[in-house]
Coordinates of C-alpha atoms in Angstrom, one line a residue:
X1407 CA -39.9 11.0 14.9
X1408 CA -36.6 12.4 16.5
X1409 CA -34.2 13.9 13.5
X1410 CA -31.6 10.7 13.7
X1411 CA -28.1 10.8 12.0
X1412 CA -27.8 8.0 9.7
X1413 CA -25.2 6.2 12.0
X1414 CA -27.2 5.8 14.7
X1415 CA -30.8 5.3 12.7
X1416 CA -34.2 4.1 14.1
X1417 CA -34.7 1.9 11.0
X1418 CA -32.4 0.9 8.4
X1419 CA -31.0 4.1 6.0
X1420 CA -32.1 1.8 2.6
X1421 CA -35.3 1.2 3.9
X1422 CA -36.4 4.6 5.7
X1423 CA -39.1 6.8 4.5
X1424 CA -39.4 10.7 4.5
X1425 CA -42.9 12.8 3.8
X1426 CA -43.5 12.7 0.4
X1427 CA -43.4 15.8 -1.8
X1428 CA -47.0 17.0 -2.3
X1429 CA -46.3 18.2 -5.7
X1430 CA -46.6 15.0 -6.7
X1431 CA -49.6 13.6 -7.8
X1432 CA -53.1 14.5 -6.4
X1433 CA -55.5 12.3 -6.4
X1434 CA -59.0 13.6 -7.9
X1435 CA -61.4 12.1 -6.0
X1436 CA -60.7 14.3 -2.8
X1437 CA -60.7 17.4 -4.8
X1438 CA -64.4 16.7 -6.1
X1439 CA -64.5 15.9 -2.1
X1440 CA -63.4 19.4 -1.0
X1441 CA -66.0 20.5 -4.2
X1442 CA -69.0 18.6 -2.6
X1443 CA -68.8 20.4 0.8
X1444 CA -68.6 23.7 -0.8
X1445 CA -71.3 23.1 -3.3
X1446 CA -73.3 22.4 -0.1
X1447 CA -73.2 25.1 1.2
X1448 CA -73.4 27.1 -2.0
X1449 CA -76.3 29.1 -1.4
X1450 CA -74.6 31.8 0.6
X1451 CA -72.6 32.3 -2.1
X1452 CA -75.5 32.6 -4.7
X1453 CA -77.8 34.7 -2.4
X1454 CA -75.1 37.3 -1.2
X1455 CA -75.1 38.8 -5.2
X1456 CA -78.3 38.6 -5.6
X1457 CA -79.1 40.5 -1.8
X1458 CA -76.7 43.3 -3.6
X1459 CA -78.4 43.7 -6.8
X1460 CA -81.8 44.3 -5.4
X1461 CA -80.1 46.5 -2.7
X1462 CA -78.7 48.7 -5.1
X1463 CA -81.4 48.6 -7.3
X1464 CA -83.7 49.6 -4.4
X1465 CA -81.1 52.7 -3.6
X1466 CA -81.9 54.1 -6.7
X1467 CA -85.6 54.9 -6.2
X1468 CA -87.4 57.7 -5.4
X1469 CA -90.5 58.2 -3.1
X1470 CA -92.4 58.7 -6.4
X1471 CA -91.2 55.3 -7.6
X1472 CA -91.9 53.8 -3.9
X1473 CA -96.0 55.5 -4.3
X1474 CA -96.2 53.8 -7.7
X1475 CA -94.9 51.0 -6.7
X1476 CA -97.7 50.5 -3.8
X1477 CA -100.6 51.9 -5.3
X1478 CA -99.7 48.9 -8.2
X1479 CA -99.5 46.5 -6.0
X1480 CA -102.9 47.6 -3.9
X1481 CA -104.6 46.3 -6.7
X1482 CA -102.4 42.5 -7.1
X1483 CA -103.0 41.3 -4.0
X1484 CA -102.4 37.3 -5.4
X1485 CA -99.3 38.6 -6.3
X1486 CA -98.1 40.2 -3.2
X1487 CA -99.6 37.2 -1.5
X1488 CA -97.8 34.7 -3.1
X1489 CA -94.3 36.8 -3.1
X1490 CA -95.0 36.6 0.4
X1491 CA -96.0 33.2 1.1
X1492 CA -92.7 32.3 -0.8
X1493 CA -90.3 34.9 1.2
X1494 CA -91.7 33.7 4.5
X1495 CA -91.2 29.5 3.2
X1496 CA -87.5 30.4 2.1
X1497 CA -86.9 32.3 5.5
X1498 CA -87.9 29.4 8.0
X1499 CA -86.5 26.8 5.4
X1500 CA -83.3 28.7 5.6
X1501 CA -83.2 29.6 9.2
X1502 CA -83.6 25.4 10.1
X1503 CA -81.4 24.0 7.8
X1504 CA -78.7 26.1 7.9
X1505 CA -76.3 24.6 10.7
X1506 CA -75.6 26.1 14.1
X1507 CA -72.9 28.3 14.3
X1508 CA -70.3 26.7 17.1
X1509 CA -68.0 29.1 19.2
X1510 CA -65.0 28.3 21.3
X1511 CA -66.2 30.1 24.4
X1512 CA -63.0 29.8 26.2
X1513 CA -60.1 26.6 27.0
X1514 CA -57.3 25.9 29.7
X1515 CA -54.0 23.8 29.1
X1516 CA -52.6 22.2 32.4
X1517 CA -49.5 23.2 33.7
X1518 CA -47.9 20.5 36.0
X1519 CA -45.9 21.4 39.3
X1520 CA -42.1 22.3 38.9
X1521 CA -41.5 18.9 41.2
X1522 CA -42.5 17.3 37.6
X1523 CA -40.3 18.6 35.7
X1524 CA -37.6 16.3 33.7
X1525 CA -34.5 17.0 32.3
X1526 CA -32.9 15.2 30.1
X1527 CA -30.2 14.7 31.9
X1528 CA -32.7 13.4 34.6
X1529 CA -34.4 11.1 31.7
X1530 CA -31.1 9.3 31.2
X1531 CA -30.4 9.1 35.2
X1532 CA -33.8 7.7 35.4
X1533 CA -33.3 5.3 32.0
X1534 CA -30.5 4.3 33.8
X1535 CA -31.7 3.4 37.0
X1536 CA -34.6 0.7 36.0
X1537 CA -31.8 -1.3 34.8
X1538 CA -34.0 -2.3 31.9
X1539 CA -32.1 -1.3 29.1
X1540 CA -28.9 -2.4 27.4
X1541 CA -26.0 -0.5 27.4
X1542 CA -26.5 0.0 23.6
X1543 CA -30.3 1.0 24.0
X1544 CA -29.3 3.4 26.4
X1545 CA -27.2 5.2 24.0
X1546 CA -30.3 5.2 21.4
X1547 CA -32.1 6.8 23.8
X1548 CA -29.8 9.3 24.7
X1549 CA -29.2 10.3 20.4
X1550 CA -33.1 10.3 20.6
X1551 CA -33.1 12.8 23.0
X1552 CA -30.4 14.6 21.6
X1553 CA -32.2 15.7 18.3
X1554 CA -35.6 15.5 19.4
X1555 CA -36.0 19.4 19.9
X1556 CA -37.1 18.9 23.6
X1557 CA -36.0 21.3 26.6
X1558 CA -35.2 21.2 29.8
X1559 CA -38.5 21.7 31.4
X1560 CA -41.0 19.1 29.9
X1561 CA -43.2 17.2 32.1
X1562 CA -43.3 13.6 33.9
X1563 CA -45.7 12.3 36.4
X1564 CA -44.6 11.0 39.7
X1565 CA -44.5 7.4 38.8
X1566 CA -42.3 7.7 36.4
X1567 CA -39.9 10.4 38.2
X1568 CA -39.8 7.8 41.7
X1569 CA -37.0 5.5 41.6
X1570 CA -37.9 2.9 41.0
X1571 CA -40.3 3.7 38.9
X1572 CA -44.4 2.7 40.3
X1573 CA -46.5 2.4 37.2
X1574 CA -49.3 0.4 38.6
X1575 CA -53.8 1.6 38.3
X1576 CA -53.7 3.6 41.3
X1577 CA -50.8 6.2 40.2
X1578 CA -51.9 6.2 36.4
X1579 CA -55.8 7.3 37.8
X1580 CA -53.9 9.7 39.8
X1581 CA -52.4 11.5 37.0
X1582 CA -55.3 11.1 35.2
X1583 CA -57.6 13.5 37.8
X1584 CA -54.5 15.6 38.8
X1585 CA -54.6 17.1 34.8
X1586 CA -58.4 16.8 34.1
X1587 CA -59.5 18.0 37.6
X1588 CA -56.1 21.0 37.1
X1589 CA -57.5 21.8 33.2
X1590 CA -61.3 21.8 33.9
X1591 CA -60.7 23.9 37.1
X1592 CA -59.2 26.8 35.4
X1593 CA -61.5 26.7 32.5
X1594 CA -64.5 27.0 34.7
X1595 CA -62.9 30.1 36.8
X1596 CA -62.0 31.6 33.1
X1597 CA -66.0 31.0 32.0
X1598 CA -67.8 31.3 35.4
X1599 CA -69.5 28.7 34.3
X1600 CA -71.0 26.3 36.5
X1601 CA -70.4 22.4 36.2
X1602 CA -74.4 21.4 35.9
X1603 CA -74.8 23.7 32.6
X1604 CA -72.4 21.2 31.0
X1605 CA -74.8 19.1 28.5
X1606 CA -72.2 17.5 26.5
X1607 CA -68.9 16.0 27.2
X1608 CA -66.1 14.1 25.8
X1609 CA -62.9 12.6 27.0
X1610 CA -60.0 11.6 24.7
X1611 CA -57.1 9.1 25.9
X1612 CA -56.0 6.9 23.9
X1613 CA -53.8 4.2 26.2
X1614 CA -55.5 4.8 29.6
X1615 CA -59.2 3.6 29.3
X1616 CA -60.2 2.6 33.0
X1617 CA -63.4 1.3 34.4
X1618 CA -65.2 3.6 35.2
X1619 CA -64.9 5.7 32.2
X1620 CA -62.7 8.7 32.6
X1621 CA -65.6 10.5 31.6
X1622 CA -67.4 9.3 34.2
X1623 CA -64.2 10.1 37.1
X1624 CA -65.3 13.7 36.1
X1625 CA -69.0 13.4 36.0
X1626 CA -68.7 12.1 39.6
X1627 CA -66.7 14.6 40.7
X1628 CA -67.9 17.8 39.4
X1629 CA -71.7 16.4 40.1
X1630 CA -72.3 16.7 36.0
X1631 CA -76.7 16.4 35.6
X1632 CA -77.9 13.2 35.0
X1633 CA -79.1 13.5 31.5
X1634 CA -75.6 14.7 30.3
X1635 CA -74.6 13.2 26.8
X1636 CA -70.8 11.7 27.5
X1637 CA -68.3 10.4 25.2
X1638 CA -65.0 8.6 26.5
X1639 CA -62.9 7.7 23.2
X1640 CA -59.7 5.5 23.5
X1641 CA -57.5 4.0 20.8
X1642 CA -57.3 7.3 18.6
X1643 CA -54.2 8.2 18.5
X1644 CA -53.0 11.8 18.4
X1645 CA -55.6 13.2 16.7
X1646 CA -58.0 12.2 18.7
X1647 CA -58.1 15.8 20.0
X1648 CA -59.8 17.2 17.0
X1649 CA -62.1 14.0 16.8
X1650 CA -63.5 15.0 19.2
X1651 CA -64.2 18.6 18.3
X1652 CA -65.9 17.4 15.0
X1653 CA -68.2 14.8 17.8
X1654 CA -69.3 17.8 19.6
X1655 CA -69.8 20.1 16.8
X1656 CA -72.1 17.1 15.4
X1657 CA -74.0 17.1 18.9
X1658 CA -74.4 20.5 19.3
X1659 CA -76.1 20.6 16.2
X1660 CA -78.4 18.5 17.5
X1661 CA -79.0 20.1 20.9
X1662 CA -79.8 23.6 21.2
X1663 CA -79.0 26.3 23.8
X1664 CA -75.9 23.7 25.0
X1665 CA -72.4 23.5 26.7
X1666 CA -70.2 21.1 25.5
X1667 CA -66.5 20.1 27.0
X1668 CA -64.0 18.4 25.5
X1669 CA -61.1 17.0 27.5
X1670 CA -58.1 16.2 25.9
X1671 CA -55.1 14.1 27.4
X1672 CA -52.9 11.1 27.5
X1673 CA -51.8 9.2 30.2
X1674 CA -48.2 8.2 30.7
X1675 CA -47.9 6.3 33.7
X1676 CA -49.2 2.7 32.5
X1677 CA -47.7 3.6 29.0
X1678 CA -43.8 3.6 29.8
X1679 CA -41.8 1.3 28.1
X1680 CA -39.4 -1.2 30.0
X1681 CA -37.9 -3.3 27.0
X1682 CA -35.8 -3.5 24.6
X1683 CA -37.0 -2.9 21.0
X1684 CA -36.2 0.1 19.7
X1685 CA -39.0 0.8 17.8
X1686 CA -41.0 1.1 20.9
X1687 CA -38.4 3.3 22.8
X1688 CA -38.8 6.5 21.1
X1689 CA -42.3 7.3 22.8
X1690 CA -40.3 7.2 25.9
X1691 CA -38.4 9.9 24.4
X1692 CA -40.7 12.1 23.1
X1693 CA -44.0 12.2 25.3
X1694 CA -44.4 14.0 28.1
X1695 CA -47.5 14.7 30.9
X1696 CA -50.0 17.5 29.7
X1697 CA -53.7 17.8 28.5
X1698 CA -56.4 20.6 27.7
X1699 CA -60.1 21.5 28.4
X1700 CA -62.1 23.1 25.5
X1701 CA -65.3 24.7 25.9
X1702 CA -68.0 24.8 23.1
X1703 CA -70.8 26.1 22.9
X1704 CA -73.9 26.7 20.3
X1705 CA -75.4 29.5 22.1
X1706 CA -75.9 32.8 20.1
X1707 CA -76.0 34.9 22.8
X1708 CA -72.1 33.3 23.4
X1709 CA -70.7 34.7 20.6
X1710 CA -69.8 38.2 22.2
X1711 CA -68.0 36.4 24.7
X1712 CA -66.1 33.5 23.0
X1713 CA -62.9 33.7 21.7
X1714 CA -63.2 31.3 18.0
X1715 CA -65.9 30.4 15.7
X1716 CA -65.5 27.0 14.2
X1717 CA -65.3 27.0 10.5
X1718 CA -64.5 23.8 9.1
X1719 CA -63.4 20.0 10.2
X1720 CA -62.0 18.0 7.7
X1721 CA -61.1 14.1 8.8
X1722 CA -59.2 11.8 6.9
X1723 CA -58.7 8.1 7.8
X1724 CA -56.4 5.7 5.9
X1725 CA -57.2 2.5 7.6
X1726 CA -58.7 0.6 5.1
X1727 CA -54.6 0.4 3.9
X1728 CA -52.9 -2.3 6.1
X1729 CA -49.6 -0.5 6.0
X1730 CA -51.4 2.4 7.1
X1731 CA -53.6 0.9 9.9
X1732 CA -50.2 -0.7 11.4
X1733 CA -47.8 1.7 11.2
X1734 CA -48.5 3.1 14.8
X1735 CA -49.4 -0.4 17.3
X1736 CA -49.8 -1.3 20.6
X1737 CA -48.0 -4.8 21.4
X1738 CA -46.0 -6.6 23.4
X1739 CA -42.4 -7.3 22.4
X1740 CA -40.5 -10.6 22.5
X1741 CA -40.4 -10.7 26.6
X1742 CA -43.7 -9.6 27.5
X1743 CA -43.3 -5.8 28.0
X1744 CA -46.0 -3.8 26.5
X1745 CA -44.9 -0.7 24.2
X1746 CA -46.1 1.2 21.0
X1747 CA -44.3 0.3 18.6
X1748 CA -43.4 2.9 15.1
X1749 CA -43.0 1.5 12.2
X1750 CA -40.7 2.6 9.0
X1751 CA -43.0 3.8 6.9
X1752 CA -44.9 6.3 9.8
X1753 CA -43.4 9.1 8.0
X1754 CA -44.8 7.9 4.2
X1755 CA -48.1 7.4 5.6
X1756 CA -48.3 10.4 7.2
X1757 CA -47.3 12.5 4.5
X1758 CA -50.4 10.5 2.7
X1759 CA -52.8 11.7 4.7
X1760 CA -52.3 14.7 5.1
X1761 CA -51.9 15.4 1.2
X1762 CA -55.6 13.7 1.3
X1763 CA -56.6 15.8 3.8
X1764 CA -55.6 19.4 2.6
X1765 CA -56.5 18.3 -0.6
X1766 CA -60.0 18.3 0.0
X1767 CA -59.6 21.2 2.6
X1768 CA -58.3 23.4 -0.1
X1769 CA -61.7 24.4 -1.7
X1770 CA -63.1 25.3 1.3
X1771 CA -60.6 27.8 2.7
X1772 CA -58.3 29.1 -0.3
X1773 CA -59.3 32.0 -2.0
X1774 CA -60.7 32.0 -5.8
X1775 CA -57.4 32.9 -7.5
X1776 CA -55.3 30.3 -5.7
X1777 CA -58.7 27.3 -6.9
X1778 CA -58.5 28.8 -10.2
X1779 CA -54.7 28.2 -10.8
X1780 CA -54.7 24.7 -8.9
X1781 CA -57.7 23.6 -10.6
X1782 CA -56.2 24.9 -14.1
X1783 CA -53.0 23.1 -13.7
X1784 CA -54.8 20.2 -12.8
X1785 CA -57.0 20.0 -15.8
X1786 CA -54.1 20.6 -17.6
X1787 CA -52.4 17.6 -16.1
X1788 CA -55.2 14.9 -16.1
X1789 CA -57.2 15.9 -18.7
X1790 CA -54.7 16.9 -21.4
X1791 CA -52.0 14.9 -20.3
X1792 CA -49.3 17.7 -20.0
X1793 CA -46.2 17.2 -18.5
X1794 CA -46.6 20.0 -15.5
X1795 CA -46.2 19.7 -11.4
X1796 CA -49.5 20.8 -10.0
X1797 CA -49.8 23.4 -8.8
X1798 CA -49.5 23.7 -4.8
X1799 CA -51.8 26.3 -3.4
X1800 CA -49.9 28.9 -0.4
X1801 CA -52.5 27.9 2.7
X1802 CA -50.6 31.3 4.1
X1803 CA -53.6 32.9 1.6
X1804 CA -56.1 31.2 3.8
X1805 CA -54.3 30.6 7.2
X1806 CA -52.4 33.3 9.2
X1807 CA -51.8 31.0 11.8
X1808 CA -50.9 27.1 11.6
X1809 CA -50.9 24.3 14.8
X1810 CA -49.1 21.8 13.9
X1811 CA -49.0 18.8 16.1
X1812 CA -45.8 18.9 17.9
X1813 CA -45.2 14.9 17.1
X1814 CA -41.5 15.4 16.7
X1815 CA -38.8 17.6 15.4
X1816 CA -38.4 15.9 12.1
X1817 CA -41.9 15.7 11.3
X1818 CA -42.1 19.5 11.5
X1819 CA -39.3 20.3 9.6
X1820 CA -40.9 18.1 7.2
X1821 CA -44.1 19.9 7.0
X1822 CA -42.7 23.5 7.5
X1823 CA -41.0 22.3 4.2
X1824 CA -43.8 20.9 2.0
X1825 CA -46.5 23.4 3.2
X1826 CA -44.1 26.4 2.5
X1827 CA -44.0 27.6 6.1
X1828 CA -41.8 30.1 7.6
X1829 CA -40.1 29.7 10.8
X1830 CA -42.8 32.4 12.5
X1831 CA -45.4 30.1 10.9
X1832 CA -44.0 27.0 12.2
X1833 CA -43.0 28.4 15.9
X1834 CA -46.0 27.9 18.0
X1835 CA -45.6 24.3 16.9
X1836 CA -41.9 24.1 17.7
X1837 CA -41.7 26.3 20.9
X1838 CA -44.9 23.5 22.2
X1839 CA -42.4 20.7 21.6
X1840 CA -39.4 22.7 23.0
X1841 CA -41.4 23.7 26.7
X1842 CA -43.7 20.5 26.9
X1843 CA -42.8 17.9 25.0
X1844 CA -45.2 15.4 22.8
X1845 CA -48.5 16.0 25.4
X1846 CA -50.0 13.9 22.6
X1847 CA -53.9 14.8 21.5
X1848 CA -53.4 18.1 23.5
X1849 CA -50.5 19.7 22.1
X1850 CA -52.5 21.7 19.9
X1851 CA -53.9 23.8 22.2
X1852 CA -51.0 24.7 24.1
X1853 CA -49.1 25.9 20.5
X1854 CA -52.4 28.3 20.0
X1855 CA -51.8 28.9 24.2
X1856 CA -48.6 30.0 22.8
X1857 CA -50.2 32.3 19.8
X1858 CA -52.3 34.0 22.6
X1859 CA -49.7 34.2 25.0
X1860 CA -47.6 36.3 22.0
X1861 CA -50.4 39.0 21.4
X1862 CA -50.9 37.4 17.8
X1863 CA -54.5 36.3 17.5
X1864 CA -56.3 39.5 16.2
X1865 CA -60.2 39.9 14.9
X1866 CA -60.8 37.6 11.9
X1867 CA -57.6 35.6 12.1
X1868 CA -57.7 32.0 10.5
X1869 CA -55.9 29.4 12.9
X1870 CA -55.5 26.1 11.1
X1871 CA -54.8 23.2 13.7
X1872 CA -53.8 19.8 12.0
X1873 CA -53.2 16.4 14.1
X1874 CA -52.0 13.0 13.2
X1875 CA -52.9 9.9 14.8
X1876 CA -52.8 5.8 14.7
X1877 CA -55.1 4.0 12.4
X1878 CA -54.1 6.3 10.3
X1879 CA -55.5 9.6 11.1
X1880 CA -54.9 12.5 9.9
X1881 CA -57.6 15.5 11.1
X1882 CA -58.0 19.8 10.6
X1883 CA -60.2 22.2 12.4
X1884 CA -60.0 25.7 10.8
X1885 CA -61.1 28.5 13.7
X1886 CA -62.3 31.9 12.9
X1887 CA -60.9 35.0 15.7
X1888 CA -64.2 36.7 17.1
X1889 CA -62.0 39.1 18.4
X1890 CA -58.2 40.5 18.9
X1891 CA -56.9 38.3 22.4
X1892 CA -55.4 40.4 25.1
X1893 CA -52.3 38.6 26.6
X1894 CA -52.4 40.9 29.7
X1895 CA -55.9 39.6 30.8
X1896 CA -55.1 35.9 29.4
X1897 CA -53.9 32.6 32.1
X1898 CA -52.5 30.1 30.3
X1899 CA -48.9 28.2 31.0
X1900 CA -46.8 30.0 29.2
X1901 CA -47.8 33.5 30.6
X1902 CA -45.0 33.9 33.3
X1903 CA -42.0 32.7 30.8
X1904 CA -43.2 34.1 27.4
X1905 CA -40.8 36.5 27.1
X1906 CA -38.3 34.0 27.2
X1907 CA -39.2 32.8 23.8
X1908 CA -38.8 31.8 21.2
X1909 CA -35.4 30.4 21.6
X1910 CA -33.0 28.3 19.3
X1911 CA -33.2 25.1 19.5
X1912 CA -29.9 23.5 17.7
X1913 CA -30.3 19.8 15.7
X1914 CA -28.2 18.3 18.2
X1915 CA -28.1 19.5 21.8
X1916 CA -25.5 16.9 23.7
X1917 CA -26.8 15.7 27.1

């Protein structure tokens, strides 16, 4: 949400709701959650000991001890036979069980023409000229604006920017293809890879959800093989982005020697609002044309080439609360005009989510001492009943780099607070908002465009992206660095400007 003064609120000041403070309570049941998946992968963490004892204990002997050792065993050959028998069982049990390692091979963020770009001085020109909105509602928009940490070089499509405005099917498809086709296009020219080797793909848009699928708009015209496994998902929210990462890591573990792409976007066109409730007018405000192309794949011989190994997805989903499930919804106001409405407690129930979610993150990715004192203050607190804040882990131990879904300034400030962030933490996430606006599902990857573009990512760097979305959502994909990213051979959209950030972006900047 855009950071409002309380004079000119979205909702009423007695009612309004801010992130709650995770050092509240934590709830137990998605600790012994975050437990469960490391327990199931515990035997890497029982084996690797074991490995060094009998390494070491090997080191220390002789080539006398190595002929004794032989000559005793020339005469146990049921021993030897069954030790082997047993070493070659737990080798090809291990080998199919454990899952396949998934890499980021390579991914492309679109970068619409310069005849796109809005100011916001241009926004309230255009606001102006539907003659749509009251005189007061033009005013909110323009204190939404204001404080919603935009610039002046976000992104609209050309139904929108034509006076007046043309949303209608033909001009939404359009801008549909036009960032797909631009996404996909540079990501195949970064991979050389070519469009038939793609076994897997998935498209994400959550308000645009044509027939034929948008999925299959780019089957048709990249010529995708006909026994390609596609995915269109719509309704999602936000989030939907890392959805669909956690889809295709589940498919590629279930199809070997595969390409999967993911396609990430919104669609703006059909999805402007032309009435009057307020609650529905600050999407107009904030989102802005954009979307992404991911590659994946579960190929071993990919890993020397691909940029990220996928670590961990974590997805939390609060719809089973009815507050939670309507707090972001797609409706028609009092006249008929069709908008997504917020409601007051978005910022409560978002806050709840993603305390659920990093609470059963946290034992996969912190590191023993930081477990040890949360799960000591916690025992402390539920089981003895003492009067102490649990204690919040520092995810800076486990992360060096954080994506936070550029949903809105106050929402970041929010989270920069509560998860401890600095402003170099927080500034991929900010700087994304700043250039491009809210590009919705896709936002993440142009804030770890950004890390790239900034010579940051080195060997064995932990990115942590985290996205919100309706229903409620709230979703994390942890990404391991297979090696240090070299801006100078590196295309991505904010290449040719970099240097220009970061910049300041005040609370208020008058239009």
């Amino acid at each position: 949400m855009s950071d409002l003064k309380p004079s000119t609120p979205l909702i009423s000041p007695s009612i309004s709701r801010r992130l709650p403070d995770f050092k509240q309570s934590v709830k137990l049941k998605y600790v012994k959650l975050g437990y469960h998946y490391l327990i199931t992968h515990g035997m890497y963490l029982f084996l690797s000991p074991l490995v060094v004892v009998i390494a070491a204990q090997l080191s220390t002997f002789s080539f006398q001890d190595l002929h004794a050792l032989w000559e005793h065993l020339k005469f146990n050959l049921i021993s030897v036979f069954l030790c082997s028998t047993l070493l070659v069982f737990l080798s090809t049990f291990y080998f199919l069980t454990r899952p396949r390692a998934v890499y980021l091979v390579n991914f492309s963020c679109y970068k619409p023409e310069d005849v796109r770009k809005c100011t916001r001085q241009r926004f309230m020109e255009l606001s102006v000229f539907t003659g749509s909105f009251t005189p007061e509602n033009l005013d909110f928009q323009r204190k939404i604006v204001e404080r919603s940490g935009l610039g002046e070089s976000t992104y609209l499509p050309e139904a929108v920017l034509t006076v007046p405005p043309n949303p209608c099917m033909a001009e939404a498809r359009k801008e549909a293809e036009t960032v797909m086709f631009g996404a996909i296009d540079e990501l195949l020219a970064k991979t050389s890879l070519k469009p038939k080797d793609i076994g897997i793909l998935i498209v994400n848009c959550s308000l645009f959800n044509p027939t034929p699928s948008l999925s299959a708009v780019v089957i048709n015209h990249y010529k995708l093989r006909g026994n390609i496994i596609s995915y269109n998902l719509g309704g999602m929210g936000c989030s939907a982005g890392l959805i669909s990462i956690d889809l295709a890591k589940d498919l590629l573990q279930a199809h070997p020697n595969t390409y999967a792409l993911v396609i990430s976007m919104e669609n703006i066109t059909l999805n402007w609002y032309f009435g009057d409730e307020r609650s529905m007018l600050v999407s107009n405000c904030l989102f802005r044309m954009g979307g992404a192309a991911i590659l994946l794949s579960n190929k071993r011989s990919d890993r020397w080439r691909s940029k990220y190994q996928l670590v961990h997805t974590v997805r939390t989903h609060k719809g089973s609360d009815d507050k939670c499930f309507s707090c972001v919804t797609q409706l028609e106001d009092p006249k008929g005009e069709i908008g997504v409405a917020l409601s007051k407690d978005l910022m409560a129930v978002a806050g709840d989510a993603l305390k659920t979610n990093i609470t059963t993150l946290g034992p996969l990715v912190l590191p023993m001492s930081e477990q040890l004192l949360f799960f000591t203050t916690l025992v402390a607190k539920k089981l003895l009943k003492m009067k102490i804040k649990p204690y919040i882990p520092d995810f800076k131990l486990a992360f060096e780099h954080f994506c936070i879904h550029a949903g809105g300034r106050a929402v970041l400030d929010e989270l920069e607070k509560n998860l401890q962030l600095s402003d170099w933490h927080i500034e991929p996430s900010r700087m994304t908002l700043y250039r491009f606006g809210n590009t919705s599902s896709s936002s993440l990857w142009y804030e770890l465009a950004y890390l790239e573009a900034k010579g940051r990512i080195k060997w064995g760097d932990r990115t942590w992206q985290i996205a919100f979305g309706s229903g409620f959502k709230c979703n994390s994909a942890v990404w391991k660095a297979l090696r240090t990213i070299n801006p100078a051979k590196e295309t991505n959209p904010w290449m040719a400007e970099i240097d220009q950030f970061p910049v300041e972006v005040p609370r208020v900047s008058a239009i």
